[in-house]
Amino acid sequence: RATGTGHTRAKAILVGEHAVVYGEPAIALPLASLPMRAVARREEGPLTLESVLYSGALSDAPEQLAAPVAAVEATLDHLGLPHRDVVLSTESTIPAARGLGSSAATAGALALALADLAGRTLTAQEHFDLVQVGERVAHGNPSGLDARTTASTEPVWFQAGEIRPLDLALRAHLVVADTGVHGRTRVAVADVRSFRDRHPARGTELIAELGAITRDVVDDLALDRPAELGARMTRAHGALAELGVSSPELDRLVGAALAAGALGAKLTGGGQGGCMLALAADAASAGTIAAALRRAGAARTWLHRTDARRPA
Ligand code: PMV
């Protein structure tokens, strides 16, 4: 084969971020509107990457690409391919470092493209393991949520490294908005730990509350209860803010979404920057909320239908 292609997508954590670090469950949604496509083609010379962030020899790629680079190297070893004579390219509009899983999506798409080039397919477990090689380089001790979710085309329940598909009857619209500020997952995770050390009782209570909210959200999704889901999202934002992982920008966008008629709103992902989610009952309301979010300072917004289904 002369070329291989791989497809993944961004993900949004609907609920459960941070609590998932303490063994509670989380729910994540693949975002079909933010796809990642990678191509691998044979061309004599050093292993090369062409992307919006960097173009050149993979061995000289900047630190920001450490996770995908590590995943590519692991994939080549896994497939028994030499670390040369391949040009890799990626195409995507997923913003980097905004809690939408861009590094796992990049690593996953590149691994799939290389396997395709070799005339192979990857099992879900092989894909997960190769992406986790990269995530470990980037985050130290990642929960695995990103690696699992960017490989999935369906919403997933995630707990203790394992996923299961969710029954999703909910017909609503999510507005994803980017604060324009880099998320700080690593710092935010450390801040939650320090909150728990300083206020053990309240810290434990807040983590447990987030776990309970996530369990109730399963029923909201299965029973199509958008109003209840929205209220739980807003409660989750309050708990996350008290744990110290919101930011003035995130709080402003959450407030603007609620004032514009959102059923609920919260930060998503690591926090202290990055993106937030607002739940809207219908497309018209989602449009109104997206416009309000941009007026309140959002750098970008995306619309996602919760019942959207696209082929992998
Ligand atoms: O910011 P992201 O998309 O990498 O999400 C981080 C999610 C956390 O729960 C905060 C950390 C983790 O390892 O799950």
Tab-separated table of C-alpha atoms and ligand atoms in Angstrom:
chain	number	residue	atom	x	y	z
A	1	ARG	CA	0.000	0.000	0.000
A	2	ALA	CA	1.203	3.540	-0.832
A	3	THR	CA	-0.980	5.406	1.689
A	4	GLY	CA	-2.971	4.671	4.822
A	5	THR	CA	-5.601	6.795	6.573
A	6	GLY	CA	-6.894	7.006	10.118
A	7	HIS	CA	-9.884	8.807	11.630
A	8	THR	CA	-10.636	9.792	15.229
A	9	ARG	CA	-12.455	12.706	16.847
A	10	ALA	CA	-12.457	15.113	19.775
A	11	LYS	CA	-14.299	14.222	22.967
A	12	ALA	CA	-16.125	16.202	25.600
A	13	ILE	CA	-16.483	15.005	29.177
A	14	LEU	CA	-20.194	15.466	29.907
A	15	VAL	CA	-19.747	14.877	33.623
A	16	GLY	CA	-17.320	13.221	36.052
A	17	GLU	CA	-13.981	14.923	35.314
A	18	HIS	CA	-11.644	15.128	38.327
A	19	ALA	CA	-13.872	12.776	40.383
A	20	VAL	CA	-12.751	10.066	37.905
A	21	VAL	CA	-9.228	10.435	39.317
A	22	TYR	CA	-10.643	9.187	42.668
A	23	GLY	CA	-12.376	6.148	41.163
A	24	GLU	CA	-15.755	7.758	40.462
A	25	PRO	CA	-17.296	7.262	36.992
A	26	ALA	CA	-17.305	9.755	34.116
A	27	ILE	CA	-19.345	10.097	30.937
A	28	ALA	CA	-17.739	11.277	27.696
A	29	LEU	CA	-19.144	12.071	24.275
A	30	PRO	CA	-17.224	11.784	21.013
A	31	LEU	CA	-17.667	15.009	19.018
A	32	ALA	CA	-18.289	14.037	15.385
A	33	SER	CA	-18.195	17.738	14.418
A	34	LEU	CA	-14.502	17.885	15.414
A	35	PRO	CA	-12.849	15.094	13.426
A	36	MET	CA	-9.168	14.280	13.117
A	37	ARG	CA	-7.824	12.685	9.923
A	38	ALA	CA	-4.304	11.352	9.523
A	39	VAL	CA	-2.565	10.081	6.395
A	40	ALA	CA	0.604	7.986	6.222
A	41	ARG	CA	2.381	7.714	2.871
A	42	ARG	CA	5.524	5.958	1.813
A	43	GLU	CA	8.335	8.289	0.819
A	44	GLU	CA	12.044	7.569	1.150
A	45	GLY	CA	13.783	9.560	3.860
A	46	PRO	CA	13.453	10.269	7.569
A	47	LEU	CA	10.161	9.739	9.374
A	48	THR	CA	8.372	13.072	8.789
A	49	LEU	CA	5.310	14.842	10.161
A	50	GLU	CA	3.268	17.554	8.425
A	51	SER	CA	0.752	19.256	10.736
A	52	VAL	CA	-0.506	22.746	11.588
A	53	LEU	CA	1.690	22.790	14.713
A	54	TYR	CA	4.893	21.515	13.111
A	55	SER	CA	6.314	20.157	9.871
A	56	GLY	CA	9.646	18.330	9.739
A	57	ALA	CA	11.472	15.262	11.000
A	58	LEU	CA	9.457	13.526	13.725
A	59	SER	CA	12.593	13.251	15.864
A	60	ASP	CA	12.790	17.100	16.031
A	61	ALA	CA	9.082	17.687	16.829
A	62	PRO	CA	8.358	20.174	19.672
A	63	GLU	CA	7.510	19.110	23.229
A	64	GLN	CA	3.828	19.894	22.588
A	65	LEU	CA	3.732	16.869	20.244
A	66	ALA	CA	5.504	14.497	22.655
A	67	ALA	CA	2.393	12.338	23.128
A	68	PRO	CA	1.631	11.694	19.428
A	69	VAL	CA	5.361	11.193	18.720
A	70	ALA	CA	5.619	8.527	21.438
A	71	ALA	CA	2.465	6.840	20.116
A	72	VAL	CA	3.837	6.817	16.544
A	73	GLU	CA	7.099	5.233	17.702
A	74	ALA	CA	5.235	2.587	19.694
A	75	THR	CA	2.976	1.872	16.701
A	76	LEU	CA	5.930	1.411	14.323
A	77	ASP	CA	7.506	-1.030	16.791
A	78	HIS	CA	4.177	-2.822	17.239
A	79	LEU	CA	3.793	-3.221	13.461
A	80	GLY	CA	7.459	-4.151	12.958
A	81	LEU	CA	8.031	-1.170	10.635
A	82	PRO	CA	11.310	0.806	10.407
A	83	HIS	CA	11.334	4.370	11.808
A	84	ARG	CA	11.845	5.923	8.345
A	85	ASP	CA	10.458	6.185	4.787
A	86	VAL	CA	7.030	7.411	5.947
A	87	VAL	CA	5.491	10.886	5.764
A	88	LEU	CA	2.677	11.421	8.259
A	89	SER	CA	0.179	14.251	7.992
A	90	THR	CA	-2.758	15.346	10.113
A	91	GLU	CA	-5.747	17.496	9.354
A	92	SER	CA	-8.063	18.731	12.080
A	93	THR	CA	-9.816	21.703	13.629
A	94	ILE	CA	-9.643	20.349	17.195
A	95	PRO	CA	-8.125	23.108	19.339
A	96	ALA	CA	-5.023	21.989	21.257
A	97	ALA	CA	-4.958	21.986	25.073
A	98	ARG	CA	-8.635	22.844	25.550
A	99	GLY	CA	-9.797	19.650	27.284
A	100	LEU	CA	-11.185	18.187	24.052
A	101	GLY	CA	-8.666	15.343	23.767
A	102	SER	CA	-6.637	16.652	20.825
A	103	SER	CA	-3.452	14.794	21.788
A	104	ALA	CA	-5.203	11.411	22.094
A	105	ALA	CA	-7.133	12.062	18.863
A	106	THR	CA	-3.888	12.890	17.016
A	107	ALA	CA	-2.036	9.886	18.417
A	108	GLY	CA	-4.963	7.578	17.620
A	109	ALA	CA	-5.441	8.801	14.043
A	110	LEU	CA	-1.702	8.436	13.334
A	111	ALA	CA	-1.639	4.898	14.781
A	112	LEU	CA	-4.623	3.903	12.623
A	113	ALA	CA	-3.050	5.470	9.500
A	114	LEU	CA	0.197	3.547	10.043
A	115	ALA	CA	-1.684	0.276	10.580
A	116	ASP	CA	-3.665	0.937	7.392
A	117	LEU	CA	-0.422	1.638	5.514
A	118	ALA	CA	0.820	-1.761	6.707
A	119	GLY	CA	-2.432	-3.382	5.528
A	120	ARG	CA	-3.480	-4.049	9.127
A	121	THR	CA	-6.357	-3.057	11.370
A	122	LEU	CA	-5.963	-2.374	15.089
A	123	THR	CA	-8.238	-3.913	17.687
A	124	ALA	CA	-9.835	-1.462	20.142
A	125	GLN	CA	-7.415	-2.682	22.821
A	126	GLU	CA	-4.335	-2.259	20.585
A	127	HIS	CA	-5.521	1.244	19.678
A	128	PHE	CA	-6.068	2.123	23.353
A	129	ASP	CA	-2.677	0.739	24.427
A	130	LEU	CA	-0.793	2.657	21.709
A	131	VAL	CA	-2.568	5.949	22.487
A	132	GLN	CA	-1.961	5.452	26.225
A	133	VAL	CA	1.790	5.210	25.533
A	134	GLY	CA	1.535	8.815	24.337
A	135	GLU	CA	-0.858	9.980	27.064
A	136	ARG	CA	1.512	8.670	29.749
A	137	VAL	CA	4.327	10.746	28.262
A	138	ALA	CA	2.131	13.860	28.316
A	139	HIS	CA	0.239	13.496	31.604
A	140	GLY	CA	2.156	11.082	33.816
A	141	ASN	CA	-0.805	9.104	35.094
A	142	PRO	CA	-3.796	9.602	32.768
A	143	SER	CA	-7.106	7.974	33.692
A	144	GLY	CA	-7.379	6.596	30.129
A	145	LEU	CA	-10.622	8.438	29.442
A	146	ASP	CA	-9.266	10.303	26.395
A	147	ALA	CA	-7.597	7.222	24.888
A	148	ARG	CA	-10.816	5.231	25.227
A	149	THR	CA	-13.176	7.933	24.033
A	150	THR	CA	-11.388	9.192	20.923
A	151	ALA	CA	-11.422	5.577	19.675
A	152	SER	CA	-15.183	5.371	20.231
A	153	THR	CA	-17.962	6.704	18.012
A	154	GLU	CA	-20.499	6.259	20.813
A	155	PRO	CA	-20.982	8.003	24.171
A	156	VAL	CA	-19.261	6.039	26.905
A	157	TRP	CA	-19.397	5.395	30.637
A	158	PHE	CA	-15.849	5.212	31.974
A	159	GLN	CA	-14.732	3.880	35.335
A	160	ALA	CA	-11.441	2.416	36.519
A	161	GLY	CA	-10.000	2.160	33.010
A	162	GLU	CA	-12.967	0.363	31.498
A	163	ILE	CA	-15.750	1.673	29.278
A	164	ARG	CA	-19.218	0.559	28.421
A	165	PRO	CA	-21.638	2.001	25.884
A	166	LEU	CA	-24.521	4.097	27.174
A	167	ASP	CA	-28.176	3.949	26.346
A	168	LEU	CA	-28.783	7.411	24.903
A	169	ALA	CA	-32.328	8.470	24.079
A	170	LEU	CA	-31.734	12.146	24.919
A	171	ARG	CA	-32.631	14.502	22.105
A	172	ALA	CA	-30.965	17.779	22.983
A	173	HIS	CA	-28.210	20.052	21.740
A	174	LEU	CA	-24.874	20.759	23.342
A	175	VAL	CA	-23.031	23.985	22.705
A	176	VAL	CA	-19.276	23.610	23.241
A	177	ALA	CA	-17.474	26.913	23.801
A	178	ASP	CA	-13.747	27.604	23.964
A	179	THR	CA	-12.618	30.224	26.492
A	180	GLY	CA	-9.566	30.772	24.276
A	181	VAL	CA	-7.383	30.119	27.328
A	182	HIS	CA	-5.266	26.943	27.574
A	183	GLY	CA	-6.640	24.389	30.002
A	184	ARG	CA	-4.298	23.372	32.821
A	185	THR	CA	-5.219	19.764	33.525
A	186	ARG	CA	-2.061	18.887	35.418
A	187	VAL	CA	-2.250	21.944	37.714
A	188	ALA	CA	-5.998	21.526	38.221
A	189	VAL	CA	-5.600	17.849	39.219
A	190	ALA	CA	-2.935	18.900	41.763
A	191	ASP	CA	-5.185	21.709	43.083
A	192	VAL	CA	-8.045	19.257	43.725
A	193	ARG	CA	-5.632	17.058	45.687
A	194	SER	CA	-4.516	20.041	47.741
A	195	PHE	CA	-8.160	21.066	48.407
A	196	ARG	CA	-8.797	17.522	49.699
A	197	ASP	CA	-5.722	17.712	51.930
A	198	ARG	CA	-6.790	21.052	53.408
A	199	HIS	CA	-10.524	20.220	53.708
A	200	PRO	CA	-10.773	16.411	53.884
A	201	ALA	CA	-14.460	16.194	54.791
A	202	ARG	CA	-15.685	18.744	52.240
A	203	GLY	CA	-13.322	17.418	49.542
A	204	THR	CA	-14.599	13.860	49.967
A	205	GLU	CA	-18.189	15.109	49.953
A	206	LEU	CA	-17.716	17.055	46.701
A	207	ILE	CA	-16.050	14.111	44.908
A	208	ALA	CA	-18.872	11.818	46.083
A	209	GLU	CA	-21.454	14.368	44.916
A	210	LEU	CA	-19.861	14.427	41.449
A	211	GLY	CA	-19.995	10.614	41.364
A	212	ALA	CA	-23.669	10.621	42.363
A	213	ILE	CA	-24.458	13.249	39.700
A	214	THR	CA	-22.749	11.087	37.035
A	215	ARG	CA	-24.796	8.021	38.046
A	216	ASP	CA	-28.038	10.042	37.822
A	217	VAL	CA	-27.029	11.440	34.414
A	218	VAL	CA	-27.095	7.862	33.046
A	219	ASP	CA	-30.872	7.835	33.641
A	220	ASP	CA	-31.315	11.343	32.219
A	221	LEU	CA	-29.646	10.169	28.985
A	222	ALA	CA	-31.623	6.923	28.783
A	223	LEU	CA	-34.982	8.493	29.672
A	224	ASP	CA	-34.586	11.691	27.601
A	225	ARG	CA	-34.738	14.120	30.564
A	226	PRO	CA	-32.967	17.264	29.289
A	227	ALA	CA	-34.173	19.569	32.095
A	228	GLU	CA	-32.904	17.201	34.804
A	229	LEU	CA	-29.603	16.711	32.966
A	230	GLY	CA	-29.153	20.481	32.647
A	231	ALA	CA	-29.739	21.026	36.372
A	232	ARG	CA	-27.193	18.312	37.201
A	233	MET	CA	-24.611	19.844	34.849
A	234	THR	CA	-24.934	23.202	36.612
A	235	ARG	CA	-24.606	21.503	40.022
A	236	ALA	CA	-21.491	19.690	38.796
A	237	HIS	CA	-20.005	23.028	37.734
A	238	GLY	CA	-20.637	24.381	41.242
A	239	ALA	CA	-18.873	21.408	42.837
A	240	LEU	CA	-15.934	21.674	40.407
A	241	ALA	CA	-15.670	25.424	41.051
A	242	GLU	CA	-15.579	24.841	44.817
A	243	LEU	CA	-12.796	22.282	44.253
A	244	GLY	CA	-10.861	25.074	42.513
A	245	VAL	CA	-10.882	23.990	38.866
A	246	SER	CA	-13.008	26.742	37.305
A	247	SER	CA	-11.701	30.135	36.187
A	248	PRO	CA	-13.201	33.626	35.752
A	249	GLU	CA	-13.569	32.966	31.989
A	250	LEU	CA	-15.341	29.631	32.544
A	251	ASP	CA	-17.650	31.116	35.203
A	252	ARG	CA	-18.503	34.015	32.885
A	253	LEU	CA	-19.415	31.662	30.010
A	254	VAL	CA	-21.473	29.401	32.299
A	255	GLY	CA	-23.380	32.469	33.558
A	256	ALA	CA	-23.920	33.794	30.020
A	257	ALA	CA	-25.247	30.415	28.827
A	258	LEU	CA	-27.735	30.169	31.697
A	259	ALA	CA	-28.878	33.770	31.144
A	260	ALA	CA	-29.425	32.944	27.447
A	261	GLY	CA	-31.758	30.057	28.307
A	262	ALA	CA	-29.452	27.046	28.629
A	263	LEU	CA	-30.934	24.116	30.596
A	264	GLY	CA	-27.558	23.799	32.311
A	265	ALA	CA	-23.874	24.573	31.829
A	266	LYS	CA	-20.498	23.484	33.145
A	267	LEU	CA	-16.791	23.429	32.430
A	268	THR	CA	-15.492	20.322	30.647
A	269	GLY	CA	-12.173	18.505	31.000
A	270	GLY	CA	-9.300	19.552	33.213
A	271	GLY	CA	-10.513	23.148	33.671
A	272	GLN	CA	-8.811	26.408	34.776
A	273	GLY	CA	-9.286	27.321	31.103
A	274	GLY	CA	-10.248	25.228	28.103
A	275	CYS	CA	-13.857	24.614	27.165
A	276	MET	CA	-17.347	24.606	28.675
A	277	LEU	CA	-20.618	22.913	27.694
A	278	ALA	CA	-24.140	24.317	27.633
A	279	LEU	CA	-27.252	22.185	27.162
A	280	ALA	CA	-30.032	23.481	24.905
A	281	ALA	CA	-33.492	22.020	24.377
A	282	ASP	CA	-33.577	22.614	20.616
A	283	ALA	CA	-31.560	23.933	17.680
A	284	ALA	CA	-32.970	27.476	17.875
A	285	SER	CA	-32.086	27.792	21.554
A	286	ALA	CA	-28.610	26.334	20.863
A	287	GLY	CA	-28.039	29.065	18.264
A	288	THR	CA	-29.122	31.798	20.700
A	289	ILE	CA	-26.852	30.393	23.418
A	290	ALA	CA	-23.869	30.084	21.038
A	291	ALA	CA	-24.293	33.740	20.009
A	292	ALA	CA	-24.516	34.808	23.673
A	293	LEU	CA	-21.357	32.818	24.472
A	294	ARG	CA	-19.428	34.503	21.671
A	295	ARG	CA	-20.608	37.930	22.928
A	296	ALA	CA	-19.407	36.908	26.412
A	297	GLY	CA	-15.922	36.248	25.050
A	298	ALA	CA	-15.894	32.660	23.729
A	299	ALA	CA	-13.167	32.289	21.090
A	300	ARG	CA	-15.188	29.612	19.253
A	301	THR	CA	-18.341	27.573	19.638
A	302	TRP	CA	-19.466	24.232	18.199
A	303	LEU	CA	-22.888	22.615	18.122
A	304	HIS	CA	-23.389	18.942	18.896
A	305	ARG	CA	-26.649	16.993	18.711
A	306	THR	CA	-26.750	14.405	21.469
A	307	ASP	CA	-28.551	11.941	19.182
A	308	ALA	CA	-26.122	12.456	16.278
A	309	ARG	CA	-24.773	9.213	14.866
A	310	ARG	CA	-22.025	9.140	12.270
A	311	PRO	CA	-20.100	6.225	10.870
A	312	ALA	CA	-16.533	5.741	12.130
B	1	PMV	O1	-8.457	18.097	30.159
B	1	PMV	P1	-8.588	16.697	29.708
B	1	PMV	O2	-9.497	16.492	28.553
B	1	PMV	O3	-7.265	15.985	29.560
B	1	PMV	O4	-9.397	15.920	30.856
B	1	PMV	C1	-8.853	15.679	32.121
B	1	PMV	C2	-9.782	14.823	32.926
B	1	PMV	C3	-9.369	14.698	34.381
B	1	PMV	O5	-10.393	13.951	35.003
B	1	PMV	C4	-9.287	16.058	35.046
B	1	PMV	C5	-8.025	13.987	34.532
B	1	PMV	C6	-8.017	12.505	34.143
B	1	PMV	O6	-6.897	11.927	34.061
B	1	PMV	O7	-9.087	11.907	33.952
